[in-house]
C-alpha positions as a Python dict, from the first residue, in 0.01 Angstrom:
ca = {
    (1, 'M'): (0, 0, 0),
    (2, 'K'): (-334, -24, -175),
    (3, 'P'): (-504, 336, -331),
    (4, 'T'): (-813, 422, -166),
    (5, 'L'): (-1100, 483, -329),
    (6, 'Y'): (-1118, 829, -400),
    (7, 'E'): (-723, 782, -552),
    (8, 'W'): (-849, 475, -823),
    (9, 'A'): (-1217, 647, -913),
    (10, 'G'): (-970, 912, -1025),
    (11, 'G'): (-964, 1187, -781),
    (12, 'A'): (-1202, 1517, -761),
    (13, 'E'): (-1292, 1543, -1142),
    (14, 'A'): (-1407, 1207, -1102),
    (15, 'F'): (-1654, 1299, -904),
    (16, 'D'): (-1735, 1535, -1018),
    (17, 'R'): (-1858, 1379, -1365),
    (18, 'L'): (-2019, 1116, -1161),
    (19, 'T'): (-2253, 1360, -970),
    (20, 'N'): (-2286, 1584, -1264),
    (21, 'A'): (-2453, 1303, -1472),
    (22, 'F'): (-2671, 1194, -1285),
    (23, 'Y'): (-2781, 1457, -1185),
    (24, 'R'): (-2910, 1513, -1488),
    (25, 'R'): (-3085, 1215, -1452),
    (26, 'V'): (-3271, 1287, -1132),
    (27, 'R'): (-3314, 1600, -1281),
    (28, 'A'): (-3568, 1412, -1524),
    (29, 'D'): (-3683, 1140, -1363),
    (30, 'P'): (-4063, 1151, -1289),
    (31, 'I'): (-3960, 958, -911),
    (32, 'L'): (-3720, 1244, -779),
    (33, 'E'): (-3745, 1561, -996),
    (34, 'S'): (-4012, 1646, -718),
    (35, 'V'): (-3748, 1543, -390),
    (36, 'F'): (-3449, 1743, -593),
    (37, 'S'): (-3573, 2030, -863),
    (38, 'N'): (-3501, 2289, -680),
    (39, 'L'): (-3187, 2229, -600),
    (40, 'P'): (-2919, 2488, -664),
    (41, 'E'): (-2740, 2415, -958),
    (42, 'D'): (-2331, 2320, -727),
    (43, 'H'): (-2606, 2077, -557),
    (44, 'P'): (-2409, 1798, -786),
    (45, 'H'): (-1993, 1942, -727),
    (46, 'H'): (-2090, 1965, -327),
    (47, 'V'): (-2239, 1630, -375),
    (48, 'A'): (-1890, 1511, -494),
    (49, 'L'): (-1704, 1701, -246),
    (50, 'W'): (-1874, 1517, 23),
    (51, 'L'): (-1845, 1125, -209),
    (52, 'G'): (-1487, 1218, -225),
    (53, 'E'): (-1445, 1322, 146),
    (54, 'V'): (-1653, 982, 208),
    (55, 'F'): (-1415, 734, 6),
    (56, 'G'): (-1021, 901, 119),
    (57, 'G'): (-1091, 1163, -13),
    (58, 'P'): (-950, 1559, 156),
    (59, 'P'): (-1226, 1738, 415),
    (60, 'T'): (-1330, 1910, 184),
    (61, 'Y'): (-1648, 1880, 245),
    (62, 'T'): (-1647, 1957, 576),
    (63, 'E'): (-1433, 2252, 578),
    (64, 'E'): (-1649, 2406, 291),
    (65, 'H'): (-1964, 2330, 434),
    (66, 'G'): (-1981, 2190, 753),
    (67, 'G'): (-1944, 1806, 751),
    (68, 'Y'): (-2254, 1560, 930),
    (69, 'P'): (-2424, 1812, 1064),
    (70, 'H'): (-2502, 1961, 681),
    (71, 'M'): (-2500, 1619, 530),
    (72, 'L'): (-2817, 1562, 795),
    (73, 'S'): (-2994, 1902, 781),
    (74, 'K'): (-3046, 1834, 419),
    (75, 'H'): (-3240, 1575, 405),
    (76, 'R'): (-3362, 1633, 662),
    (77, 'G'): (-3799, 1655, 677),
    (78, 'L'): (-3817, 1515, 313),
    (79, 'A'): (-3969, 1233, 379),
    (80, 'I'): (-3761, 1048, 180),
    (81, 'T'): (-4029, 724, 49),
    (82, 'E'): (-3887, 388, -85),
    (83, 'E'): (-3942, 381, -429),
    (84, 'Q'): (-3772, 715, -435),
    (85, 'R'): (-3438, 551, -241),
    (86, 'A'): (-3465, 247, -423),
    (87, 'R'): (-3476, 479, -813),
    (88, 'W'): (-3148, 651, -643),
    (89, 'V'): (-2959, 344, -640),
    (90, 'Q'): (-3087, 202, -979),
    (91, 'L'): (-2976, 561, -1075),
    (92, 'I'): (-2618, 526, -981),
    (93, 'T'): (-2446, 310, -1256),
    (94, 'P'): (-2543, 401, -1573),
    (95, 'A'): (-2439, 764, -1438),
    (96, 'A'): (-2147, 592, -1247),
    (97, 'D'): (-2036, 405, -1646),
    (98, 'E'): (-2167, 756, -1794),
    (99, 'A'): (-1835, 959, -1616),
    (100, 'E'): (-1629, 656, -1730),
    (101, 'L'): (-1557, 563, -1289),
    (102, 'P'): (-1386, 262, -1296),
    (103, 'S'): (-1561, -60, -1364),
    (104, 'D'): (-1354, -354, -1213),
    (105, 'P'): (-1585, -538, -992),
    (106, 'E'): (-1399, -453, -671),
    (107, 'F'): (-1443, -120, -724),
    (108, 'R'): (-1778, -110, -781),
    (109, 'S'): (-1878, -361, -471),
    (110, 'A'): (-1767, -49, -317),
    (111, 'L'): (-1905, 171, -438),
    (112, 'M'): (-2294, 18, -405),
    (113, 'A'): (-2194, -120, -36),
    (114, 'Y'): (-2151, 289, 59),
    (115, 'V'): (-2498, 366, -182),
    (116, 'E'): (-2745, 150, -40),
    (117, 'W'): (-2518, 230, 376),
    (118, 'G'): (-2599, 637, 216),
    (119, 'T'): (-2949, 619, 132),
    (120, 'R'): (-3134, 320, 399),
    (121, 'L'): (-2939, 563, 641),
    (122, 'A'): (-3092, 871, 435),
    (123, 'L'): (-3453, 733, 413),
    (124, 'A'): (-3435, 698, 747),
    (125, 'N'): (-3292, 1033, 859),
    (126, 'S'): (-3548, 1216, 655),
    (127, 'Q'): (-3882, 1132, 819),
    (128, 'P'): (-4034, 1275, 1093),
    (129, 'G'): (-3982, 1309, 1454),
    (130, 'A'): (-3668, 1091, 1313),
    (131, 'T'): (-3417, 1183, 1560),
    (132, 'P'): (-3022, 1151, 1415),
    (133, 'P'): (-2764, 1194, 1620),
    (134, 'P'): (-2653, 1575, 1534),
    (135, 'K'): (-2284, 1519, 1507),
    (136, 'A'): (-2158, 1221, 1389),
    (137, 'P'): (-1825, 1177, 1186),
    (138, 'V'): (-1834, 1159, 798),
    (139, 'P'): (-1768, 802, 687),
    (140, 'H'): (-1486, 685, 547),
    (141, 'W'): (-1531, 432, 335),
    (142, 'G'): (-1255, 126, 236),
    (143, 'W'): (-1222, -154, -16),
    (144, 'G'): (-1444, -350, 236),
    (145, 'E'): (-1406, -690, 200),
    (146, 'A'): (-1300, -725, -157),
    (147, 'P'): (-997, -459, -213),
    (148, 'P'): (-783, -430, -571),
    (149, 'Y'): (-555, -715, -676),
    (150, 'E'): (-316, -668, -801),
    (151, 'G'): (-147, -939, -903),
    (152, 'D'): (209, -1092, -747),
}
């Protein structure tokens, strides 16, 4: 049985390390700090809960924060630019390295596939006049085309 991405990454602690490392970079970044400078201190933990749920962990984000509708509400009206989206993507890899997330190509491929998909969705949903579906399930990301090789 294949482990979930959540299990492979190291569980809740790994996603907390990732988001803490990531948001330290974001808050200091001249392209992104204007979007994230006024977020509460516990924002990285909330994102860790979201990512954990997306990658196969417990549904804590949904149970404690309201799932997709709540995540959508956090992005509506932000008018994220393509430059900001691309910078978000660019900063996640060094944060994943710092957090000591698995560096195997299969895991990183799945992580970056979600990051690309999620940031493009956030970009679209943040624009003035956007009409995303108000209720959708939390995505559940898997290994995609490159599950981990576990040998014979």
